[in-house]
């Protein structure tokens, strides 16, 4: 509110100076003081300086200060697959030198560096990069071409307001992404520690009040194998049918350890006539669906079905559907069968080179670790809460990012 003046078309070179190429030096181990920023150090999503693998310029002599970044500097990638990628220097990034495949422009006082940087994240800028970078060899944009970039600019005050607004959004995105990443690390750690490994009867971590040893049981004695169908992906593309089909590719990529049939995007069989010709078994809550084929060691990933009441659900191509023969607490099997403790047993059973698979007969003799139903319920509820938190921060992160890109 309060801004009504028309925006001007200005060349970047009219509000920024320098357009200098970076330091032509190799990278060496970080010396604790001088940071070295290369194209690969700019995060593709957040455009922040990735500090997980810091380096320093490999130069013994004093480095020319003209390669030292300062506030108001924006870096532009000038060649290769990352051409057009940008980074706005922040004082919090510390003493940083920039490398030779980057071009530095310093935004003058008559423009706002944050606004200019946000302008490089727009669809308009992407089109500029696409058209300008075309070369007979690999794509590239030189300093003069960046200087000629046309930008629509409002007044300096409006630039600052817009730049600050998007900076706050970027902070929110980063916050939720970091929380999401930390929760994913926590889940991976808990999957590793909350189930016994190597023949042990006790997990490394367990809830208070549970002290009994876990039982060792044969998978073939605990889970009964059901019949799946072999319909192709093309036969699942029509949304007119009423019968759902869990495809192995979705188990590998889309679904977590528990598949909520009320919320998840489960493909439908093209039409009911095709579905009714199938001789496969209809699934129910508590059944687990294992992907028995993959292009890597992800084979064996599974999902446990829940909230399927009122739906007719089949298990599809390259899957093994299984049903517990006795009572298991909701969520336990889905998480246990995806744990390192169970998956490590699968590794020597896998067959193939390009396409890896595991057979039913091989899995029947596998050992399962089974605690009391009460402890199963505590484990299932814990991972359910953890998955809900992961989904929450993923949605917040993706929601804000999608809104910004839109």
Coordinates of C-alpha atoms in Angstrom, one line a residue:
X1 CA 0.0 0.0 0.0
X2 CA 1.1 3.6 -0.7
X3 CA 3.0 2.8 -3.9
X4 CA 1.4 4.0 -7.1
X5 CA 4.2 5.2 -9.4
X6 CA 5.0 3.3 -12.6
X7 CA 8.1 1.1 -12.7
X8 CA 11.0 1.9 -15.0
X9 CA 12.9 -0.4 -17.3
X10 CA 16.6 -0.1 -16.4
X11 CA 19.7 -2.1 -17.5
X12 CA 21.5 -3.9 -14.6
X13 CA 24.6 -2.0 -15.6
X14 CA 22.9 1.3 -14.8
X15 CA 22.4 0.4 -11.2
X16 CA 25.4 -1.9 -10.6
X17 CA 29.1 -1.7 -11.4
X18 CA 32.1 -4.0 -11.6
X19 CA 31.0 -7.1 -13.6
X20 CA 34.3 -8.6 -12.8
X21 CA 35.4 -12.2 -13.2
X22 CA 36.5 -14.2 -10.1
X23 CA 39.7 -15.6 -8.9
X24 CA 41.4 -18.1 -11.1
X25 CA 42.7 -20.5 -8.4
X26 CA 42.1 -24.1 -7.3
X27 CA 40.4 -24.9 -4.0
X28 CA 42.3 -26.3 -1.0
X29 CA 41.3 -27.3 2.5
X30 CA 39.6 -24.5 4.5
X31 CA 42.2 -22.6 6.5
X32 CA 39.7 -21.4 9.1
X33 CA 39.6 -17.8 7.7
X34 CA 39.4 -17.4 4.0
X35 CA 36.3 -18.9 2.4
X36 CA 36.2 -19.7 -1.3
X37 CA 32.9 -19.6 -3.1
X38 CA 32.5 -21.6 -6.3
X39 CA 29.4 -22.3 -8.4
X40 CA 28.9 -25.7 -6.7
X41 CA 28.9 -23.9 -3.3
X42 CA 25.7 -22.1 -4.1
X43 CA 22.7 -24.1 -3.0
X44 CA 20.4 -24.8 -6.0
X45 CA 17.2 -24.3 -4.0
X46 CA 18.0 -21.7 -1.3
X47 CA 20.8 -19.9 -3.3
X48 CA 22.7 -19.7 0.0
X49 CA 26.4 -20.4 0.5
X50 CA 26.6 -24.1 1.4
X51 CA 29.0 -24.4 4.3
X52 CA 29.1 -28.1 4.7
X53 CA 32.3 -28.5 2.7
X54 CA 34.2 -25.2 3.0
X55 CA 37.4 -24.5 1.1
X56 CA 40.0 -21.8 0.7
X57 CA 41.8 -20.4 -2.4
X58 CA 45.0 -22.4 -3.1
X59 CA 47.3 -19.4 -3.1
X60 CA 50.3 -18.9 -0.9
X61 CA 50.7 -15.2 -1.7
X62 CA 48.3 -12.5 -0.3
X63 CA 45.1 -12.5 -2.3
X64 CA 44.0 -9.4 -4.1
X65 CA 41.2 -7.7 -2.1
X66 CA 39.2 -7.1 -5.3
X67 CA 38.1 -10.7 -5.2
X68 CA 36.8 -10.3 -1.6
X69 CA 33.0 -10.0 -1.5
X70 CA 31.2 -7.2 0.3
X71 CA 27.6 -6.3 1.0
X72 CA 25.7 -5.3 -2.1
X73 CA 27.6 -7.9 -4.2
X74 CA 25.6 -10.3 -6.4
X75 CA 27.4 -13.2 -8.1
X76 CA 26.2 -14.6 -11.5
X77 CA 27.3 -18.1 -12.9
X78 CA 28.7 -17.4 -16.3
X79 CA 29.1 -20.8 -18.0
X80 CA 28.0 -24.5 -18.0
X81 CA 24.8 -26.1 -16.8
X82 CA 24.5 -23.7 -13.9
X83 CA 24.7 -20.6 -16.0
X84 CA 22.4 -17.9 -14.6
X85 CA 22.6 -19.1 -11.0
X86 CA 22.9 -16.2 -8.6
X87 CA 24.0 -15.5 -5.0
X88 CA 23.6 -12.4 -2.8
X89 CA 26.5 -12.0 -0.4
X90 CA 25.6 -11.6 3.3
X91 CA 28.0 -10.3 5.9
X92 CA 27.2 -13.4 8.0
X93 CA 28.9 -15.5 5.4
X94 CA 32.2 -14.0 6.5
X95 CA 35.5 -13.4 4.6
X96 CA 34.7 -14.8 1.2
X97 CA 36.5 -14.8 -2.1
X98 CA 34.7 -15.8 -5.3
X99 CA 36.0 -18.1 -8.0
X100 CA 36.6 -17.6 -11.7
X101 CA 33.4 -19.1 -13.2
X102 CA 31.4 -16.4 -11.4
X103 CA 30.9 -12.7 -12.3
X104 CA 30.5 -10.2 -9.5
X105 CA 28.3 -7.1 -9.8
X106 CA 28.1 -4.5 -7.1
X107 CA 24.6 -2.9 -6.7
X108 CA 24.8 0.9 -6.2
X109 CA 23.1 2.9 -3.6
X110 CA 20.3 3.9 -6.0
X111 CA 19.0 0.3 -6.0
X112 CA 18.3 -2.4 -3.4
X113 CA 20.6 -5.4 -3.7
X114 CA 17.9 -7.7 -2.2
X115 CA 15.4 -6.6 -4.8
X116 CA 17.8 -7.1 -7.7
X117 CA 18.7 -10.5 -6.4
X118 CA 15.0 -11.5 -6.1
X119 CA 14.6 -10.3 -9.7
X120 CA 17.0 -13.1 -10.7
X121 CA 14.7 -15.7 -9.3
X122 CA 11.8 -14.8 -11.6
X123 CA 10.5 -16.5 -14.7
X124 CA 11.4 -13.3 -16.7
X125 CA 15.0 -13.8 -15.6
X126 CA 15.0 -17.5 -16.5
X127 CA 13.9 -16.5 -20.1
X128 CA 16.7 -14.1 -20.3
X129 CA 19.2 -16.8 -19.3
X130 CA 17.7 -19.3 -21.7
X131 CA 17.9 -16.9 -24.7
X132 CA 21.2 -15.2 -23.9
X133 CA 23.2 -18.3 -22.9
X134 CA 22.8 -20.0 -26.3
X135 CA 26.2 -20.8 -27.7
X136 CA 27.7 -23.2 -30.3
X137 CA 29.4 -25.0 -27.4
X138 CA 28.3 -25.1 -23.8
X139 CA 25.9 -22.3 -22.6
X140 CA 27.4 -19.1 -21.3
X141 CA 26.7 -15.4 -20.5
X142 CA 29.5 -12.9 -20.3
X143 CA 29.8 -9.7 -18.2
X144 CA 28.6 -7.4 -20.9
X145 CA 25.5 -9.5 -21.5
X146 CA 24.7 -9.5 -17.7
X147 CA 25.2 -5.7 -17.7
X148 CA 22.6 -5.4 -20.5
X149 CA 20.0 -7.3 -18.5
X150 CA 16.7 -5.3 -18.5
X151 CA 15.0 -5.1 -15.1
X152 CA 11.7 -3.4 -14.2
X153 CA 12.5 -1.2 -11.2
X154 CA 10.1 0.7 -8.9
X155 CA 11.3 3.5 -6.5
X156 CA 14.1 2.6 -4.1
X157 CA 11.7 2.6 -1.2
X158 CA 9.4 0.1 -2.9
X159 CA 12.4 -2.0 -3.9
X160 CA 13.4 -2.2 -0.3
X161 CA 10.0 -3.2 0.9
X162 CA 9.8 -5.9 -1.7
X163 CA 13.3 -7.2 -1.1
X164 CA 12.6 -7.3 2.7
X165 CA 9.3 -9.2 2.1
X166 CA 11.0 -11.9 0.1
X167 CA 13.9 -12.1 2.5
X168 CA 11.5 -12.9 5.3
X169 CA 9.9 -15.6 3.1
X170 CA 13.3 -17.0 2.3
X171 CA 14.0 -17.2 6.0
X172 CA 10.8 -19.1 6.6
X173 CA 11.6 -21.5 3.7
X174 CA 15.1 -22.1 5.1
X175 CA 13.7 -22.6 8.7
X176 CA 11.2 -25.3 7.6
X177 CA 13.7 -27.0 5.3
X178 CA 16.2 -27.2 8.1
X179 CA 13.6 -28.6 10.5
X180 CA 12.5 -31.1 7.8
X181 CA 16.2 -32.2 7.2
X182 CA 16.8 -32.6 11.0
X183 CA 13.6 -34.7 11.4
X184 CA 14.6 -36.9 8.5
X185 CA 18.0 -37.5 10.1
X186 CA 16.3 -38.2 13.4
X187 CA 14.0 -40.7 11.8
X188 CA 16.8 -42.5 10.0
X189 CA 18.7 -42.7 13.4
X190 CA 15.6 -44.1 15.2
X191 CA 14.9 -46.7 12.5
X192 CA 18.5 -47.8 13.1
X193 CA 18.4 -47.9 16.9
X194 CA 14.8 -48.9 17.8
X195 CA 15.0 -52.4 16.3
X196 CA 17.4 -55.2 17.3
X197 CA 20.2 -56.0 14.9
X198 CA 22.6 -58.9 14.3
X199 CA 20.5 -61.5 16.2
X200 CA 20.2 -59.4 19.4
X201 CA 17.0 -59.7 21.4
X202 CA 17.2 -56.1 22.6
X203 CA 17.1 -52.8 20.7
X204 CA 19.6 -50.1 21.4
X205 CA 16.9 -47.6 22.3
X206 CA 13.4 -48.4 23.7
X207 CA 10.6 -46.8 25.6
X208 CA 10.5 -46.8 29.4
X209 CA 8.6 -49.7 30.9
X210 CA 9.6 -52.3 28.3
X211 CA 12.3 -54.7 29.3
X212 CA 11.3 -58.1 27.9
X213 CA 13.4 -59.6 25.1
X214 CA 12.0 -59.5 21.6
X215 CA 11.0 -62.8 19.9
X216 CA 12.7 -64.1 16.8
X217 CA 10.2 -65.4 14.3
X218 CA 10.3 -66.6 10.7
X219 CA 8.7 -64.2 8.2
X220 CA 6.8 -67.0 6.5
X221 CA 5.2 -68.0 9.8
X222 CA 4.1 -64.4 10.6
X223 CA 3.0 -63.0 7.3
X224 CA 1.0 -64.8 4.6
X225 CA 1.7 -64.0 1.0
X226 CA -1.3 -62.7 -1.0
X227 CA -1.9 -62.5 -4.8
X228 CA -1.1 -59.4 -6.7
X229 CA -1.9 -58.4 -10.3
X230 CA 0.4 -57.5 -13.2
X231 CA -1.4 -54.6 -14.8
X232 CA 0.9 -52.0 -16.5
X233 CA 1.1 -48.3 -15.5
X234 CA -0.9 -47.4 -18.6
X235 CA -3.9 -49.5 -17.3
X236 CA -3.9 -47.4 -14.2
X237 CA -4.0 -44.0 -15.8
X238 CA -7.8 -43.6 -16.0
X239 CA -9.5 -42.1 -13.0
X240 CA -12.9 -43.5 -13.9
X241 CA -12.5 -46.8 -12.1
X242 CA -13.3 -47.4 -8.5
X243 CA -10.7 -50.1 -7.7
X244 CA -7.3 -48.8 -6.4
X245 CA -4.0 -50.4 -7.3
X246 CA -0.7 -49.9 -5.4
X247 CA 2.1 -49.9 -8.0
X248 CA 5.6 -50.8 -7.1
X249 CA 7.0 -47.5 -8.4
X250 CA 4.8 -45.6 -6.0
X251 CA 5.9 -47.8 -3.0
X252 CA 9.5 -47.0 -3.9
X253 CA 9.1 -43.3 -4.5
X254 CA 5.8 -41.8 -3.2
X255 CA 4.7 -43.7 -0.1
X256 CA 6.3 -43.8 3.3
X257 CA 6.3 -46.7 5.8
X258 CA 2.5 -46.3 6.3
X259 CA 0.1 -45.6 3.4
X260 CA -3.0 -43.7 4.5
X261 CA -5.6 -44.7 1.8
X262 CA -7.7 -41.7 2.7
X263 CA -5.0 -39.1 2.0
X264 CA -2.5 -40.7 -0.4
X265 CA -2.7 -40.5 -4.2
X266 CA -3.3 -44.2 -5.0
X267 CA -3.8 -44.9 -8.8
X268 CA -7.0 -46.5 -10.0
X269 CA -7.4 -49.4 -12.4
X270 CA -8.7 -48.1 -15.7
X271 CA -12.2 -49.4 -15.4
X272 CA -14.1 -51.8 -13.2
X273 CA -14.4 -54.4 -15.9
X274 CA -10.6 -54.7 -16.1
X275 CA -10.4 -54.8 -12.3
X276 CA -13.0 -57.5 -11.8
X277 CA -11.1 -59.8 -14.2
X278 CA -8.2 -59.8 -11.9
X279 CA -7.6 -62.9 -9.6
X280 CA -5.6 -60.9 -7.0
X281 CA -6.6 -60.5 -3.4
X282 CA -8.3 -57.4 -2.0
X283 CA -6.2 -55.7 0.6
X284 CA -7.2 -54.6 4.1
X285 CA -5.7 -52.4 6.9
X286 CA -2.5 -53.9 8.3
X287 CA -1.5 -55.6 5.1
X288 CA 2.1 -54.7 3.9
X289 CA 3.1 -54.2 0.3
X290 CA 6.7 -54.8 -0.6
X291 CA 8.3 -53.6 -3.9
X292 CA 10.2 -56.8 -5.0
X293 CA 11.9 -55.1 -8.0
X294 CA 14.0 -51.9 -8.3
X295 CA 17.1 -50.6 -10.1
X296 CA 19.1 -50.4 -6.9
X297 CA 19.2 -51.8 -3.4
X298 CA 15.9 -50.0 -2.6
X299 CA 14.2 -53.3 -3.5
X300 CA 12.3 -54.5 -0.5
X301 CA 11.0 -51.1 0.5
X302 CA 7.5 -51.5 1.8
X303 CA 4.4 -49.7 3.0
X304 CA 1.7 -50.7 5.4
X305 CA -1.9 -50.0 4.4
X306 CA -4.3 -48.1 6.7
X307 CA -7.7 -46.3 6.4
X308 CA -8.7 -48.4 3.5
X309 CA -12.3 -49.2 4.8
X310 CA -14.9 -48.8 2.0
X311 CA -12.2 -49.0 -0.7
X312 CA -11.3 -51.9 -2.9
X313 CA -7.5 -52.0 -3.0
X314 CA -5.2 -54.3 -5.0
X315 CA -1.5 -54.8 -4.9
X316 CA 0.0 -54.3 -8.4
X317 CA 2.9 -55.0 -10.7
X318 CA 6.2 -56.1 -9.1
X319 CA 4.8 -56.1 -5.5
X320 CA 4.5 -58.7 -2.8
X321 CA 1.4 -58.2 -0.7
X322 CA 1.5 -59.8 2.8
X323 CA -1.0 -60.2 5.6
X324 CA -0.2 -60.7 9.3
X325 CA -1.3 -64.0 10.6
X326 CA -1.6 -62.6 14.2
X327 CA -2.3 -59.3 15.7
X328 CA 0.2 -56.5 15.1
X329 CA -0.1 -52.9 16.3
X330 CA -0.8 -50.4 13.5
X331 CA 2.3 -48.9 12.0
X332 CA 4.8 -51.4 13.5
X333 CA 5.3 -53.6 10.5
X334 CA 5.6 -50.8 8.0
X335 CA 8.4 -49.2 10.0
X336 CA 10.2 -52.4 11.1
X337 CA 10.3 -53.8 7.5
X338 CA 11.9 -50.6 6.3
X339 CA 14.5 -50.5 9.1
X340 CA 18.2 -51.3 8.6
X341 CA 17.8 -54.3 10.9
X342 CA 15.5 -56.0 8.5
X343 CA 16.8 -54.5 5.2
X344 CA 20.3 -55.7 6.0
X345 CA 19.0 -59.3 5.9
X346 CA 17.6 -58.6 2.4
X347 CA 20.9 -57.5 0.8
X348 CA 22.4 -61.0 0.4
X349 CA 19.1 -62.3 -1.0
X350 CA 19.0 -59.7 -3.8
X351 CA 19.5 -61.0 -7.4
X352 CA 20.2 -59.2 -10.7
X353 CA 22.6 -56.6 -12.1
X354 CA 20.7 -53.8 -13.8
X355 CA 17.4 -54.7 -12.2
X356 CA 17.5 -56.0 -8.7
X357 CA 14.8 -58.3 -7.3
X358 CA 14.1 -60.5 -4.3
X359 CA 11.9 -63.7 -4.4
X360 CA 9.1 -64.8 -2.1
X361 CA 10.9 -68.1 -1.3
X362 CA 14.0 -66.2 -0.2
X363 CA 12.0 -63.9 2.1
X364 CA 10.0 -66.6 3.8
X365 CA 13.0 -67.8 5.8
X366 CA 14.0 -64.3 6.9
X367 CA 14.0 -63.6 10.7
X368 CA 11.6 -61.0 12.2
X369 CA 12.1 -59.3 15.5
X370 CA 8.8 -59.0 17.4
X371 CA 8.2 -57.2 20.7
X372 CA 4.9 -57.3 22.7
X373 CA 1.9 -55.7 21.0
X374 CA 2.0 -52.9 23.6
X375 CA 5.6 -52.0 22.6
X376 CA 4.7 -52.3 19.0
X377 CA 2.0 -49.8 19.5
X378 CA 4.4 -47.3 21.2
X379 CA 6.9 -47.7 18.3
X380 CA 4.1 -47.3 15.7
X381 CA 2.7 -44.2 17.5
X382 CA 6.2 -42.6 17.8
X383 CA 7.0 -43.0 14.1
X384 CA 3.5 -41.8 13.2
X385 CA 4.1 -38.6 15.1
X386 CA 7.5 -38.2 13.6
X387 CA 6.1 -38.7 10.1
X388 CA 3.4 -36.1 10.7
X389 CA 6.1 -33.6 11.8
X390 CA 8.2 -34.3 8.7
X391 CA 5.1 -33.9 6.4
X392 CA 4.1 -30.7 8.2
X393 CA 7.5 -29.0 7.6
X394 CA 7.7 -30.4 4.1
X395 CA 4.3 -28.9 3.2
X396 CA 5.2 -25.6 4.8
X397 CA 8.5 -25.5 2.9
X398 CA 7.0 -26.6 -0.4
X399 CA 3.9 -24.4 0.1
X400 CA 5.9 -21.2 0.6
X401 CA 8.4 -22.0 -2.2
X402 CA 5.6 -22.8 -4.7
X403 CA 3.7 -19.7 -3.8
X404 CA 6.9 -17.6 -4.4
X405 CA 7.6 -19.3 -7.7
X406 CA 4.0 -18.9 -8.8

